[in-house]
Amino acid sequence: MPRRRTTSSSSSTGSSPAPRNRTPQPVRVRRRSFGDFVKAFLAFVVLLVLVVGVPLALATQIGWPLPDGMPGLDWLQREITVRTFLSILTVVVWFAWAQFTACVLVEVKAALSGVGVPGRVPGSGPSQLLARQLVAALLLVGATAASLTPGLSQLGQSMEGNQKPSVAAAQQTPGLFAQQQEQAASTANALAEQAGQAAARADSGSAAHGDTKYYRIQPPEGRHHDSLWEIADRHLGDGRRYKEIFELNKDRVQPDGSKLSEASLIRPGWIMEMPGDARGGELVELPDEAPNVSEQVQRHISDYAQTGDQAQGGGGAQGGGAQGGGDAQVSLPEQRPAPAPVTPANPAPAPSAGREHAATPAEAGHSFGLPEALLAAPLLAAGLLGALGRRRRQALWQSALGNVGGRRGMEPPTPTGDAQDAQDALLVGADPEGVRLLDRSLRGLAAALAAESRPLPVVYAAWMSGNGDLHLQLAQPAGKPPAPWQLGQDQTFWLLARADAEGYEDADTAAPYPGLVSLGTMDDSRLLLNLEAVPGLVSLSGTEADRSAVFASVAAELATNGWSDRMTITLVGFGDDLTPLAPNRIRHLDGFEDLFETMSAETRQRRGALGAAGHDSVLTGRTGPAQHTRWAPHLVLLAAQPSDEDALRLAELAADASRLGIGYLVGTEGTDLPGAAWEMEITGEGKLLAPLLGLELKAQSLPAAQQRAVVELFSDADPGRGPGGPANTPPFLVDVSEQGRPAVYARLVGPYEIIGLDAPDGDRSAQLHEALALLLLHREGVHPRVLASALWPRGVTADVRDALLERLRAWLGTDPDGSARLRTDAGGRLTLAKSVVSDLDVLRSLYYEATQGRGVDSRQVRGRLLTDALVLVRGPLLADRPEGRYRWLTHEIIDAQLPLLVADTGLALSEFHLEKNRAEKAIEALNAALRTAPADERLWHELLRATHATEDTGRLHVLAADLIGRSGARGLPPRTEALLDELLPTWRDGVAAAG
């Protein structure tokens, strides 16, 4: 936003003020064009006609439409004439005129005052929208339409026009609008200077009030609103010193009776006591110097001077709180006493960086071959990993619907290069447990509020602390939260402890806040901003590359997160196509014209649907009978810089967007985007700054290289790629001849058993077995950090990890040639020697040899290989694995691959026997496969055909009855019904008789 030009002593001396957001920004003032004056004139004419011309025309041409006296009963029996219809129509027009005039007055008042959100005239949605557009056009020549949308100074005010800011202690955690903590490493010089200034002020603390300077908050000028940052910038030479002004004035009674509780929430007319070194012509030093203020303002300043620490002898903060004066510090959330009321202080609890193991000094400073952007984004990594697993499973099942010999294969393509590093980083950094707790907590809150017939509160942000606590920041107080939630530091914070969150079960309710998305971390806390609740636009400035990395992270997390149901994400100005991440959610638009056409129509549609349903906002529609079918959010991410005209149109669209479940994140080169409720900047050092919100985060981003690698993972797993994919070749083929006996043989399909090794030490046995199983399921190699994160999901130091690897290497031993059976490849990944084999490797190799190898040309060899393969199946994978271990299997697709492999083997062996009319042998093979893959419809179809080949109708009836019983209330699949109609036309008679 542009700054006002002020004269100050600092500028007169030639020293330039400190740059805003730590980056020099040019002052950009939009010049009024001839078109603006034409629009303003036309708007004036239309307003004049509607507000003045309509009543004059009604009064002069039609007159008063209502009867002069009280009508009698005979009035109801009179004939209805054209005059009667005209009178009724006139009354309607008078009411419409009165409503529109009220809308114009409300919009004009809000535009001229520049404070707060325009109030809503009941039942006048379209009328007020027209009035807003006309007033905005009229004011283009003097101010801007952005005045009609909430600015930063109105954050926390209700959307209903309530002018009271939501109370949130700026010194306490977690606060979206709280002060950012001091960063000692990066601001040591500034802090030292401030400390010296504070000491100087302390020495003069006993001075009379005549030496104290004051500043009066100025009314808004156009789009510009006064802020503590800019006051500090002008009068102290450094915007970061706004904290000193806040500390001097917090909780002191202002002339209007309210108090300063948020550094970002100040009002015109308030008085601010300034530090002693403040300079500038706008300052007032009482009683000796008050050149440009009225007697009333002098009286206000004089009364204000009697409050605060100086008037009370340095007694600390007002209000009787436990905080001391000056920079009060209270414990972070993880140190909060329980069950006493929580009063965490420093802004921002956010979670740890995921499941990453602690780095040793030798590892510090590099990522050990893995991209840090994904390692430091646990929620994003968990979402991407879950979506990738679902995509690969979908490809498996779609492939299974084809012919056995013409499939793409059951093995997903093995990623290489950057894609392999990205996949490893996802495995290391993902925090699926954190996603699960967040999802259950939010849905549980929605279900509890619905049970109490309470609406969902508007949530601006969520903070996830390092100890797992969840803090929701509300737009305004919403009463006492339902148990086990509790109030946080004040009425606008609801807190859920991790222990209470773990008690939640899955709730059958719609996701209440699907628009939450991670922006970054502060200390050990992670911020999730609710994009659909922002009262206006969110702007992000910075270089194009830095902005693109943040936009890509936001888009990827929204597309794959686990705490939402349905969602539409519209991307404009993105260089790379992100559609493969979530084709059902993401859509790209070419430019702003397409966006305006799409979003204008959707805005009108949503506004009309809300009105027809009788809802105030989409939050109301997320509870009750329609919760699963309506009110899905639509989030728009505009990475391209909009023109001035496009920016104004965006501000107009976003004015009512938060109520409609629509959010806008817009990339800008500067900081003067019209209608921007929240302004952020991404720096080249990876910091996400929002000075007026008190935020300085370590930004979560997805740079271009990692973005391409992630998209490659999803594209390779796309089930719609067609038949040009890889052949059905296992990643590791075993010599299945008598000469190919392995040195170490692990049985994974069924109970876990290892042949060829001595039993390890009892305390280490479970861990070593789990590590070996992970390596056996990934013959392509496992990154050491992936192995560590699998065995220790909550993190582990590198020395402990390395000690385990040495024990595993010693346990596996060496081959006769002296080479270790646990090796490290050129990329640093752990691999097993070919002499270490699992029954899953043998099963894959036998099926491959039977269908694509030696069995293709020899029927006898094919039958023997398929029979040997089916004998290996003893049950599900790792059937006896201990509880609490092998959680990494949730990221694997082996649970889908193994049943398909067994089913394919059973089908191939059945076909082999049916070629020689051995129906009983075919049935035996199919039943063996069904024990591992009972849900595979192909096996049941072949079993029906094999049973029909026995010509035993009674046996076929029994099998049909068994199928019907298994299908339950869902009934038989259509293809199964069609097959039964062909093989057993009377099967429906049996169903009718049973019914």
mmCIF file of N, CA and C in Angstrom, residues 573-674:
data_model
loop_
_atom_site.group_PDB
_atom_site.id
_atom_site.type_symbol
_atom_site.label_atom_id
_atom_site.label_comp_id
_atom_site.label_asym_id
_atom_site.label_seq_id
_atom_site.Cartn_x
_atom_site.Cartn_y
_atom_site.Cartn_z
ATOM 1 N N GLY A 573 -1.634 -18.146 -14.247
ATOM 2 C CA GLY A 573 -0.269 -17.658 -14.327
ATOM 3 C C GLY A 573 0.768 -18.635 -13.824
ATOM 4 N N PHE A 574 0.435 -19.918 -13.728
ATOM 5 C CA PHE A 574 1.403 -20.928 -13.312
ATOM 6 C C PHE A 574 2.156 -21.432 -14.536
ATOM 7 N N GLY A 575 3.480 -21.442 -14.454
ATOM 8 C CA GLY A 575 4.265 -21.893 -15.586
ATOM 9 C C GLY A 575 4.161 -23.385 -15.821
ATOM 10 N N ASP A 576 4.191 -24.172 -14.741
ATOM 11 C CA ASP A 576 4.137 -25.630 -14.855
ATOM 12 C C ASP A 576 2.734 -26.130 -14.531
ATOM 13 N N ASP A 577 2.366 -27.204 -15.204
ATOM 14 C CA ASP A 577 1.041 -27.790 -15.025
ATOM 15 C C ASP A 577 1.041 -28.660 -13.776
ATOM 16 N N LEU A 578 0.194 -28.334 -12.818
ATOM 17 C CA LEU A 578 0.073 -29.116 -11.582
ATOM 18 C C LEU A 578 -1.132 -30.046 -11.605
ATOM 19 N N THR A 579 -1.836 -30.107 -12.715
ATOM 20 C CA THR A 579 -3.039 -30.935 -12.790
ATOM 21 C C THR A 579 -2.798 -32.394 -12.430
ATOM 22 N N PRO A 580 -1.646 -33.010 -12.791
ATOM 23 C CA PRO A 580 -1.456 -34.427 -12.428
ATOM 24 C C PRO A 580 -1.554 -34.711 -10.939
ATOM 25 N N LEU A 581 -1.340 -33.711 -10.095
ATOM 26 C CA LEU A 581 -1.440 -33.948 -8.658
ATOM 27 C C LEU A 581 -2.867 -34.280 -8.246
ATOM 28 N N ALA A 582 -3.835 -33.646 -8.843
ATOM 29 C CA ALA A 582 -5.241 -33.870 -8.480
ATOM 30 C C ALA A 582 -6.123 -33.405 -9.637
ATOM 31 N N PRO A 583 -6.290 -34.245 -10.656
ATOM 32 C CA PRO A 583 -7.075 -33.816 -11.833
ATOM 33 C C PRO A 583 -8.498 -33.423 -11.494
ATOM 34 N N ASN A 584 -9.065 -33.957 -10.426
ATOM 35 C CA ASN A 584 -10.451 -33.626 -10.064
ATOM 36 C C ASN A 584 -10.562 -32.326 -9.284
ATOM 37 N N ARG A 585 -9.441 -31.772 -8.853
ATOM 38 C CA ARG A 585 -9.477 -30.546 -8.061
ATOM 39 C C ARG A 585 -8.877 -29.353 -8.786
ATOM 40 N N ILE A 586 -7.785 -29.570 -9.494
ATOM 41 C CA ILE A 586 -7.013 -28.459 -10.055
ATOM 42 C C ILE A 586 -7.444 -28.177 -11.485
ATOM 43 N N ARG A 587 -7.553 -26.888 -11.811
ATOM 44 C CA ARG A 587 -7.759 -26.469 -13.193
ATOM 45 C C ARG A 587 -6.932 -25.215 -13.456
ATOM 46 N N HIS A 588 -6.374 -25.135 -14.630
ATOM 47 C CA HIS A 588 -5.576 -23.982 -15.044
ATOM 48 C C HIS A 588 -6.407 -23.107 -15.969
ATOM 49 N N LEU A 589 -6.314 -21.792 -15.780
ATOM 50 C CA LEU A 589 -6.951 -20.839 -16.686
ATOM 51 C C LEU A 589 -5.870 -20.027 -17.388
ATOM 52 N N ASP A 590 -6.180 -19.588 -18.598
ATOM 53 C CA ASP A 590 -5.178 -18.915 -19.412
ATOM 54 C C ASP A 590 -4.863 -17.509 -18.932
ATOM 55 N N GLY A 591 -5.864 -16.789 -18.464
ATOM 56 C CA GLY A 591 -5.610 -15.402 -18.099
ATOM 57 C C GLY A 591 -6.718 -14.831 -17.244
ATOM 58 N N PHE A 592 -6.643 -13.516 -17.014
ATOM 59 C CA PHE A 592 -7.564 -12.859 -16.098
ATOM 60 C C PHE A 592 -8.975 -12.763 -16.662
ATOM 61 N N GLU A 593 -9.109 -12.629 -17.975
ATOM 62 C CA GLU A 593 -10.461 -12.527 -18.533
ATOM 63 C C GLU A 593 -11.235 -13.815 -18.302
ATOM 64 N N ASP A 594 -10.574 -14.947 -18.506
ATOM 65 C CA ASP A 594 -11.234 -16.229 -18.222
ATOM 66 C C ASP A 594 -11.590 -16.329 -16.745
ATOM 67 N N LEU A 595 -10.696 -15.836 -15.907
ATOM 68 C CA LEU A 595 -10.952 -15.897 -14.465
ATOM 69 C C LEU A 595 -12.160 -15.044 -14.092
ATOM 70 N N PHE A 596 -12.216 -13.819 -14.591
ATOM 71 C CA PHE A 596 -13.328 -12.936 -14.224
ATOM 72 C C PHE A 596 -14.654 -13.505 -14.717
ATOM 73 N N GLU A 597 -14.648 -14.066 -15.899
ATOM 74 C CA GLU A 597 -15.879 -14.647 -16.419
ATOM 75 C C GLU A 597 -16.337 -15.814 -15.539
ATOM 76 N N THR A 598 -15.395 -16.666 -15.151
ATOM 77 C CA THR A 598 -15.736 -17.844 -14.342
ATOM 78 C C THR A 598 -16.154 -17.451 -12.938
ATOM 79 N N MET A 599 -15.356 -16.593 -12.285
ATOM 80 C CA MET A 599 -15.606 -16.292 -10.885
ATOM 81 C C MET A 599 -16.791 -15.345 -10.696
ATOM 82 N N SER A 600 -17.052 -14.474 -11.646
ATOM 83 C CA SER A 600 -18.236 -13.615 -11.535
ATOM 84 C C SER A 600 -19.494 -14.463 -11.532
ATOM 85 N N ALA A 601 -19.535 -15.442 -12.445
ATOM 86 C CA ALA A 601 -20.704 -16.316 -12.494
ATOM 87 C C ALA A 601 -20.827 -17.151 -11.223
ATOM 88 N N GLU A 602 -19.713 -17.669 -10.741
ATOM 89 C CA GLU A 602 -19.794 -18.504 -9.535
ATOM 90 C C GLU A 602 -20.140 -17.681 -8.306
ATOM 91 N N THR A 603 -19.636 -16.456 -8.243
ATOM 92 C CA THR A 603 -19.967 -15.595 -7.106
ATOM 93 C C THR A 603 -21.456 -15.322 -7.059
ATOM 94 N N ARG A 604 -22.043 -15.001 -8.220
ATOM 95 C CA ARG A 604 -23.489 -14.774 -8.257
ATOM 96 C C ARG A 604 -24.252 -16.039 -7.888
ATOM 97 N N GLN A 605 -23.805 -17.167 -8.403
ATOM 98 C CA GLN A 605 -24.494 -18.426 -8.132
ATOM 99 C C GLN A 605 -24.446 -18.775 -6.642
ATOM 100 N N ARG A 606 -23.282 -18.620 -6.028
ATOM 101 C CA ARG A 606 -23.168 -18.949 -4.602
ATOM 102 C C ARG A 606 -23.973 -17.984 -3.741
ATOM 103 N N ARG A 607 -23.947 -16.712 -4.112
ATOM 104 C CA ARG A 607 -24.708 -15.745 -3.325
ATOM 105 C C ARG A 607 -26.198 -16.056 -3.394
ATOM 106 N N GLY A 608 -26.677 -16.411 -4.595
ATOM 107 C CA GLY A 608 -28.086 -16.760 -4.725
ATOM 108 C C GLY A 608 -28.425 -18.045 -4.004
ATOM 109 N N ALA A 609 -27.522 -19.047 -4.055
ATOM 110 C CA ALA A 609 -27.783 -20.321 -3.381
ATOM 111 C C ALA A 609 -27.822 -20.143 -1.873
ATOM 112 N N LEU A 610 -26.937 -19.303 -1.340
ATOM 113 C CA LEU A 610 -26.947 -19.052 0.101
ATOM 114 C C LEU A 610 -28.240 -18.372 0.515
ATOM 115 N N GLY A 611 -28.650 -17.382 -0.291
ATOM 116 C CA GLY A 611 -29.892 -16.702 0.043
ATOM 117 C C GLY A 611 -31.092 -17.622 -0.017
ATOM 118 N N ALA A 612 -31.130 -18.483 -1.046
ATOM 119 C CA ALA A 612 -32.260 -19.403 -1.174
ATOM 120 C C ALA A 612 -32.291 -20.415 -0.046
ATOM 121 N N ALA A 613 -31.109 -20.808 0.434
ATOM 122 C CA ALA A 613 -31.051 -21.793 1.519
ATOM 123 C C ALA A 613 -31.216 -21.159 2.891
ATOM 124 N N GLY A 614 -31.193 -19.843 2.962
ATOM 125 C CA GLY A 614 -31.349 -19.170 4.241
ATOM 126 C C GLY A 614 -30.113 -19.215 5.109
ATOM 127 N N HIS A 615 -28.918 -19.322 4.480
ATOM 128 C CA HIS A 615 -27.671 -19.398 5.241
ATOM 129 C C HIS A 615 -26.960 -18.054 5.207
ATOM 130 N N ASP A 616 -26.262 -17.751 6.313
ATOM 131 C CA ASP A 616 -25.458 -16.539 6.352
ATOM 132 C C ASP A 616 -24.146 -16.708 5.598
ATOM 133 N N SER A 617 -23.567 -17.911 5.667
ATOM 134 C CA SER A 617 -22.291 -18.169 5.028
ATOM 135 C C SER A 617 -22.188 -19.654 4.722
ATOM 136 N N VAL A 618 -21.103 -20.024 4.045
ATOM 137 C CA VAL A 618 -20.917 -21.433 3.716
ATOM 138 C C VAL A 618 -20.711 -22.280 4.957
ATOM 139 N N LEU A 619 -20.242 -21.669 6.047
ATOM 140 C CA LEU A 619 -20.045 -22.441 7.275
ATOM 141 C C LEU A 619 -21.361 -22.996 7.785
ATOM 142 N N THR A 620 -22.439 -22.220 7.639
ATOM 143 C CA THR A 620 -23.747 -22.715 8.064
ATOM 144 C C THR A 620 -24.153 -23.917 7.230
ATOM 145 N N GLY A 621 -23.784 -23.928 5.946
ATOM 146 C CA GLY A 621 -24.160 -25.021 5.072
ATOM 147 C C GLY A 621 -23.308 -26.255 5.225
ATOM 148 N N ARG A 622 -22.280 -26.208 6.076
ATOM 149 C CA ARG A 622 -21.437 -27.391 6.277
ATOM 150 C C ARG A 622 -21.898 -28.227 7.450
ATOM 151 N N THR A 623 -23.011 -27.921 7.992
ATOM 152 C CA THR A 623 -23.608 -28.753 9.023
ATOM 153 C C THR A 623 -25.024 -29.079 8.585
ATOM 154 N N GLY A 624 -25.558 -30.168 9.073
ATOM 155 C CA GLY A 624 -26.917 -30.547 8.725
ATOM 156 C C GLY A 624 -26.968 -31.518 7.565
ATOM 157 N N PRO A 625 -28.149 -31.728 6.998
ATOM 158 C CA PRO A 625 -28.342 -32.768 5.978
ATOM 159 C C PRO A 625 -27.522 -32.561 4.717
ATOM 160 N N ALA A 626 -27.231 -31.300 4.349
ATOM 161 C CA ALA A 626 -26.558 -31.044 3.073
ATOM 162 C C ALA A 626 -25.049 -30.961 3.197
ATOM 163 N N GLN A 627 -24.501 -31.352 4.355
ATOM 164 C CA GLN A 627 -23.097 -31.065 4.612
ATOM 165 C C GLN A 627 -22.146 -31.755 3.649
ATOM 166 N N HIS A 628 -22.495 -32.913 3.120
ATOM 167 C CA HIS A 628 -21.565 -33.642 2.282
ATOM 168 C C HIS A 628 -21.712 -33.316 0.799
ATOM 169 N N THR A 629 -22.663 -32.500 0.435
ATOM 170 C CA THR A 629 -22.925 -32.277 -0.983
ATOM 171 C C THR A 629 -22.793 -30.819 -1.402
ATOM 172 N N ARG A 630 -22.644 -29.895 -0.459
ATOM 173 C CA ARG A 630 -22.646 -28.488 -0.833
ATOM 174 C C ARG A 630 -21.532 -27.741 -0.116
ATOM 175 N N TRP A 631 -21.337 -26.495 -0.566
ATOM 176 C CA TRP A 631 -20.470 -25.548 0.107
ATOM 177 C C TRP A 631 -18.997 -25.961 0.093
ATOM 178 N N ALA A 632 -18.548 -26.586 -0.984
ATOM 179 C CA ALA A 632 -17.127 -26.882 -1.124
ATOM 180 C C ALA A 632 -16.392 -25.591 -1.441
ATOM 181 N N PRO A 633 -15.198 -25.395 -0.903
ATOM 182 C CA PRO A 633 -14.482 -24.135 -1.147
ATOM 183 C C PRO A 633 -13.945 -24.049 -2.565
ATOM 184 N N HIS A 634 -13.754 -22.842 -3.013
ATOM 185 C CA HIS A 634 -13.120 -22.571 -4.305
ATOM 186 C C HIS A 634 -11.994 -21.585 -4.027
ATOM 187 N N LEU A 635 -10.770 -22.025 -4.209
ATOM 188 C CA LEU A 635 -9.595 -21.222 -3.894
ATOM 189 C C LEU A 635 -8.876 -20.865 -5.192
ATOM 190 N N VAL A 636 -8.613 -19.588 -5.361
ATOM 191 C CA VAL A 636 -8.023 -19.064 -6.594
ATOM 192 C C VAL A 636 -6.608 -18.589 -6.285
ATOM 193 N N LEU A 637 -5.642 -19.114 -7.011
ATOM 194 C CA LEU A 637 -4.240 -18.740 -6.836
ATOM 195 C C LEU A 637 -3.766 -18.063 -8.107
ATOM 196 N N LEU A 638 -3.429 -16.783 -8.007
ATOM 197 C CA LEU A 638 -3.017 -15.994 -9.167
ATOM 198 C C LEU A 638 -1.544 -15.662 -9.020
ATOM 199 N N ALA A 639 -0.699 -16.424 -9.707
ATOM 200 C CA ALA A 639 0.734 -16.190 -9.612
ATOM 201 C C ALA A 639 1.169 -15.011 -10.463
ATOM 202 N N ALA A 640 0.343 -14.616 -11.432
ATOM 203 C CA ALA A 640 0.704 -13.514 -12.328
ATOM 204 C C ALA A 640 0.323 -12.173 -11.704
ATOM 205 N N GLN A 641 1.105 -11.164 -12.018
ATOM 206 C CA GLN A 641 0.854 -9.814 -11.526
ATOM 207 C C GLN A 641 -0.341 -9.206 -12.261
ATOM 208 N N PRO A 642 -1.401 -8.811 -11.536
ATOM 209 C CA PRO A 642 -2.549 -8.197 -12.224
ATOM 210 C C PRO A 642 -2.273 -6.740 -12.550
ATOM 211 N N SER A 643 -2.918 -6.262 -13.609
ATOM 212 C CA SER A 643 -2.842 -4.843 -13.919
ATOM 213 C C SER A 643 -3.678 -4.065 -12.900
ATOM 214 N N ASP A 644 -3.568 -2.728 -12.952
ATOM 215 C CA ASP A 644 -4.335 -1.908 -12.010
ATOM 216 C C ASP A 644 -5.829 -2.142 -12.162
ATOM 217 N N GLU A 645 -6.290 -2.215 -13.412
ATOM 218 C CA GLU A 645 -7.719 -2.434 -13.646
ATOM 219 C C GLU A 645 -8.139 -3.823 -13.169
ATOM 220 N N ASP A 646 -7.314 -4.837 -13.475
ATOM 221 C CA ASP A 646 -7.637 -6.189 -13.025
ATOM 222 C C ASP A 646 -7.619 -6.279 -11.502
ATOM 223 N N ALA A 647 -6.703 -5.540 -10.876
ATOM 224 C CA ALA A 647 -6.621 -5.563 -9.414
ATOM 225 C C ALA A 647 -7.900 -5.011 -8.788
ATOM 226 N N LEU A 648 -8.448 -3.964 -9.364
ATOM 227 C CA LEU A 648 -9.689 -3.404 -8.838
ATOM 228 C C LEU A 648 -10.847 -4.376 -9.036
ATOM 229 N N ARG A 649 -10.881 -5.048 -10.171
ATOM 230 C CA ARG A 649 -11.945 -6.037 -10.405
ATOM 231 C C ARG A 649 -11.807 -7.210 -9.432
ATOM 232 N N LEU A 650 -10.577 -7.599 -9.136
ATOM 233 C CA LEU A 650 -10.364 -8.654 -8.149
ATOM 234 C C LEU A 650 -10.856 -8.225 -6.769
ATOM 235 N N ALA A 651 -10.542 -6.984 -6.394
ATOM 236 C CA ALA A 651 -10.989 -6.487 -5.100
ATOM 237 C C ALA A 651 -12.509 -6.496 -4.999
ATOM 238 N N GLU A 652 -13.162 -6.178 -6.109
ATOM 239 C CA GLU A 652 -14.620 -6.203 -6.132
ATOM 240 C C GLU A 652 -15.156 -7.620 -5.936
ATOM 241 N N LEU A 653 -14.521 -8.589 -6.633
ATOM 242 C CA LEU A 653 -14.946 -9.979 -6.499
ATOM 243 C C LEU A 653 -14.731 -10.496 -5.080
ATOM 244 N N ALA A 654 -13.634 -10.077 -4.461
ATOM 245 C CA ALA A 654 -13.264 -10.620 -3.154
ATOM 246 C C ALA A 654 -13.967 -9.931 -1.998
ATOM 247 N N ALA A 655 -14.725 -8.876 -2.267
ATOM 248 C CA ALA A 655 -15.345 -8.129 -1.174
ATOM 249 C C ALA A 655 -16.259 -9.000 -0.327
ATOM 250 N N ASP A 656 -16.941 -9.952 -0.960
ATOM 251 C CA ASP A 656 -17.887 -10.817 -0.241
ATOM 252 C C ASP A 656 -17.464 -12.285 -0.309
ATOM 253 N N ALA A 657 -16.197 -12.513 -0.679
ATOM 254 C CA ALA A 657 -15.764 -13.881 -0.995
ATOM 255 C C ALA A 657 -15.722 -14.774 0.228
ATOM 256 N N SER A 658 -15.299 -14.245 1.381
ATOM 257 C CA SER A 658 -15.131 -15.108 2.553
ATOM 258 C C SER A 658 -16.461 -15.710 2.990
ATOM 259 N N ARG A 659 -17.544 -14.977 2.835
ATOM 260 C CA ARG A 659 -18.863 -15.514 3.204
ATOM 261 C C ARG A 659 -19.287 -16.608 2.245
ATOM 262 N N LEU A 660 -18.769 -16.572 1.022
ATOM 263 C CA LEU A 660 -19.181 -17.512 -0.007
ATOM 264 C C LEU A 660 -18.250 -18.711 -0.126
ATOM 265 N N GLY A 661 -17.210 -18.781 0.692
ATOM 266 C CA GLY A 661 -16.288 -19.901 0.618
ATOM 267 C C GLY A 661 -15.313 -19.803 -0.527
ATOM 268 N N ILE A 662 -14.973 -18.574 -0.946
ATOM 269 C CA ILE A 662 -14.029 -18.347 -2.036
ATOM 270 C C ILE A 662 -12.836 -17.586 -1.477
ATOM 271 N N GLY A 663 -11.638 -18.023 -1.806
ATOM 272 C CA GLY A 663 -10.434 -17.354 -1.332
ATOM 273 C C GLY A 663 -9.520 -17.000 -2.487
ATOM 274 N N TYR A 664 -8.779 -15.897 -2.340
ATOM 275 C CA TYR A 664 -7.887 -15.422 -3.394
ATOM 276 C C TYR A 664 -6.497 -15.175 -2.812
ATOM 277 N N LEU A 665 -5.483 -15.775 -3.437
ATOM 278 C CA LEU A 665 -4.083 -15.494 -3.131
ATOM 279 C C LEU A 665 -3.454 -14.951 -4.403
ATOM 280 N N VAL A 666 -2.922 -13.721 -4.331
ATOM 281 C CA VAL A 666 -2.498 -12.997 -5.528
ATOM 282 C C VAL A 666 -1.030 -12.620 -5.395
ATOM 283 N N GLY A 667 -0.256 -12.897 -6.428
ATOM 284 C CA GLY A 667 1.143 -12.496 -6.459
ATOM 285 C C GLY A 667 1.293 -11.087 -6.999
ATOM 286 N N THR A 668 2.118 -10.291 -6.340
ATOM 287 C CA THR A 668 2.331 -8.900 -6.753
ATOM 288 C C THR A 668 3.820 -8.583 -6.705
ATOM 289 N N GLU A 669 4.187 -7.565 -7.454
ATOM 290 C CA GLU A 669 5.565 -7.091 -7.408
ATOM 291 C C GLU A 669 5.761 -6.047 -6.323
ATOM 292 N N GLY A 670 4.693 -5.372 -5.946
ATOM 293 C CA GLY A 670 4.772 -4.364 -4.904
ATOM 294 C C GLY A 670 3.877 -4.704 -3.742
ATOM 295 N N THR A 671 3.499 -3.681 -2.971
ATOM 296 C CA THR A 671 2.685 -3.906 -1.772
ATOM 297 C C THR A 671 1.463 -3.012 -1.757
ATOM 298 N N ASP A 672 0.917 -2.696 -2.936
ATOM 299 C CA ASP A 672 -0.214 -1.772 -2.977
ATOM 300 C C ASP A 672 -1.397 -2.394 -3.710
ATOM 301 N N LEU A 673 -1.652 -3.660 -3.482
ATOM 302 C CA LEU A 673 -2.763 -4.326 -4.157
ATOM 303 C C LEU A 673 -4.089 -3.868 -3.557
ATOM 304 N N PRO A 674 -5.010 -3.329 -4.368
ATOM 305 C CA PRO A 674 -6.301 -2.898 -3.827
ATOM 306 C C PRO A 674 -7.060 -4.083 -3.224
#
